[in-house]
Amino acid sequence: METPFAKAKRSAMKSEFDPKALTTLLMNLLKERNESLREAALKSGLDHQALRRLLAGQRPNIVTCILLADHFGISPNDFLKLAGWPTMKVFDVEISSEENLPAEAIEVARDIAKIKDPMTRKAITEAIRTLLTKYFE
């Protein structure tokens, strides 16, 4: 049986947080979008000090992770994992109608989902979309 979210959250609060991966991701996303901390915070609906605290090594709260993920267009579960929080089922990506998709598409989607680094996953997805756009021209 799966651990209830509230229990997993309490457990995560007691665990040590390593900010390196999350701060690296945030800096890469800011650089990729050519945004300042203040711009990203405002567009995310956050106080810019929230991002400064994150970069200083403080664990962001769950809502901050979700708002940042929404702003940057990546899965909230990626931010939650990197911040040491449990993931949320509501953000799990599932193929709702596999029977309507070719087997090859399902295999590719599953392979992409295995990629741990969200930046790499995003880059590969964009490359596939570029190839498909060229194919359908």
Short mmCIF file of C-alpha atoms in Angstrom, two decimals:
data_model
loop_
_atom_site.label_atom_id
_atom_site.label_comp_id
_atom_site.label_asym_id
_atom_site.label_seq_id
_atom_site.Cartn_x
_atom_site.Cartn_y
_atom_site.Cartn_z
CA MET A 1 0.00 0.00 0.00
CA GLU A 2 1.17 3.49 -0.86
CA THR A 3 2.24 5.84 1.93
CA PRO A 4 -0.34 8.60 2.46
CA PHE A 5 0.87 12.01 1.28
CA ALA A 6 0.60 13.64 4.72
CA LYS A 7 2.78 10.94 6.27
CA ALA A 8 5.32 11.16 3.43
CA LYS A 9 5.39 14.95 3.85
CA ARG A 10 6.09 14.70 7.60
CA SER A 11 8.87 12.23 6.87
CA ALA A 12 10.35 14.54 4.23
CA MET A 13 10.30 17.47 6.67
CA LYS A 14 12.55 15.49 9.00
CA SER A 15 14.99 14.51 6.26
CA GLU A 16 17.98 16.56 5.21
CA PHE A 17 17.63 18.73 2.10
CA ASP A 18 20.44 18.93 -0.46
CA PRO A 19 19.80 22.14 -2.43
CA LYS A 20 22.45 21.63 -5.13
CA ALA A 21 20.30 19.90 -7.80
CA LEU A 22 17.36 22.25 -7.30
CA THR A 23 19.46 25.42 -7.38
CA THR A 24 21.24 24.18 -10.51
CA LEU A 25 17.91 23.50 -12.22
CA LEU A 26 16.57 26.92 -11.25
CA MET A 27 19.68 28.72 -12.49
CA ASN A 28 19.55 26.78 -15.79
CA LEU A 29 15.87 27.62 -16.27
CA LEU A 30 16.51 31.31 -15.54
CA LYS A 31 19.41 31.36 -17.97
CA GLU A 32 17.42 29.50 -20.65
CA ARG A 33 14.60 32.06 -20.40
CA ASN A 34 16.93 35.01 -19.86
CA GLU A 35 14.96 35.96 -16.73
CA SER A 36 16.08 37.58 -13.52
CA LEU A 37 15.11 36.17 -10.14
CA ARG A 38 12.69 39.04 -9.67
CA GLU A 39 11.01 38.47 -13.07
CA ALA A 40 10.62 34.74 -12.51
CA ALA A 41 9.28 35.29 -9.00
CA LEU A 42 6.71 37.84 -10.13
CA LYS A 43 5.58 35.70 -13.07
CA SER A 44 5.32 32.71 -10.73
CA GLY A 45 3.25 34.64 -8.20
CA LEU A 46 6.03 34.57 -5.60
CA ASP A 47 7.99 37.12 -3.63
CA HIS A 48 11.49 37.42 -5.12
CA GLN A 49 12.90 36.68 -1.66
CA ALA A 50 11.43 33.16 -1.94
CA LEU A 51 13.79 32.48 -4.86
CA ARG A 52 16.73 34.09 -3.05
CA ARG A 53 16.10 31.82 -0.05
CA LEU A 54 15.93 28.82 -2.39
CA LEU A 55 19.26 29.76 -3.99
CA ALA A 56 20.73 30.25 -0.51
CA GLY A 57 19.94 26.60 0.24
CA GLN A 58 16.61 26.81 2.05
CA ARG A 59 14.06 24.15 1.11
CA PRO A 60 11.12 25.71 -0.76
CA ASN A 61 7.64 24.86 0.42
CA ILE A 62 5.38 22.66 -1.68
CA VAL A 63 3.34 25.55 -3.09
CA THR A 64 6.52 27.33 -4.21
CA CYS A 65 7.61 24.18 -6.07
CA ILE A 66 4.26 23.94 -7.84
CA LEU A 67 4.18 27.62 -8.80
CA LEU A 68 7.74 27.52 -10.16
CA ALA A 69 7.04 24.35 -12.14
CA ASP A 70 3.95 25.95 -13.63
CA HIS A 71 5.89 29.07 -14.59
CA PHE A 72 8.75 27.12 -16.19
CA GLY A 73 6.45 24.59 -17.86
CA ILE A 74 7.84 21.45 -16.26
CA SER A 75 6.23 18.79 -14.10
CA PRO A 76 5.62 19.92 -10.50
CA ASN A 77 6.77 16.47 -9.41
CA ASP A 78 10.24 17.26 -10.77
CA PHE A 79 10.51 20.30 -8.49
CA LEU A 80 8.96 18.42 -5.57
CA LYS A 81 11.47 15.55 -5.88
CA LEU A 82 14.45 17.89 -6.07
CA ALA A 83 13.19 19.79 -3.02
CA GLY A 84 12.95 16.53 -1.09
CA TRP A 85 9.14 16.51 -0.97
CA PRO A 86 6.97 13.53 -1.89
CA THR A 87 5.48 13.60 -5.36
CA MET A 88 1.75 14.05 -5.86
CA LYS A 89 -0.38 11.65 -7.89
CA VAL A 90 -2.35 14.53 -9.35
CA PHE A 91 0.78 15.60 -11.26
CA ASP A 92 1.67 12.14 -12.58
CA VAL A 93 1.52 12.04 -16.35
CA GLU A 94 -0.40 9.08 -17.63
CA ILE A 95 -1.46 8.14 -21.11
CA SER A 96 -5.21 8.08 -20.68
CA SER A 97 -6.06 6.21 -23.84
CA GLU A 98 -3.14 3.98 -24.78
CA GLU A 99 -5.37 1.87 -27.00
CA ASN A 100 -5.66 4.85 -29.38
CA LEU A 101 -1.89 5.30 -29.71
CA PRO A 102 0.55 3.25 -31.76
CA ALA A 103 2.80 0.97 -29.72
CA GLU A 104 5.87 2.92 -30.88
CA ALA A 105 4.49 6.19 -29.47
CA ILE A 106 3.81 4.55 -26.12
CA GLU A 107 7.35 3.12 -26.01
CA VAL A 108 8.89 6.51 -26.79
CA ALA A 109 6.74 8.23 -24.13
CA ARG A 110 7.76 5.64 -21.53
CA ASP A 111 11.43 6.02 -22.46
CA ILE A 112 11.23 9.79 -22.13
CA ALA A 113 9.49 9.44 -18.76
CA LYS A 114 12.50 7.43 -17.49
CA ILE A 115 14.85 10.39 -18.00
CA LYS A 116 15.49 11.81 -14.53
CA ASP A 117 16.83 15.24 -15.47
CA PRO A 118 13.91 17.54 -16.41
CA MET A 119 16.08 19.76 -18.61
CA THR A 120 17.30 16.76 -20.64
CA ARG A 121 13.77 15.38 -20.85
CA LYS A 122 12.49 18.75 -22.07
CA ALA A 123 15.30 19.07 -24.66
CA ILE A 124 14.63 15.58 -26.04
CA THR A 125 10.89 16.28 -26.21
CA GLU A 126 11.53 19.52 -28.11
CA ALA A 127 13.88 17.69 -30.50
CA ILE A 128 11.20 15.08 -31.22
CA ARG A 129 8.62 17.82 -31.83
CA THR A 130 11.03 19.56 -34.22
CA LEU A 131 11.50 16.32 -36.16
CA LEU A 132 7.73 15.80 -36.33
CA THR A 133 7.16 19.38 -37.50
CA LYS A 134 9.70 18.90 -40.30
CA TYR A 135 8.10 15.57 -41.22
CA PHE A 136 4.62 17.08 -41.55
CA GLU A 137 5.70 20.15 -43.56
#
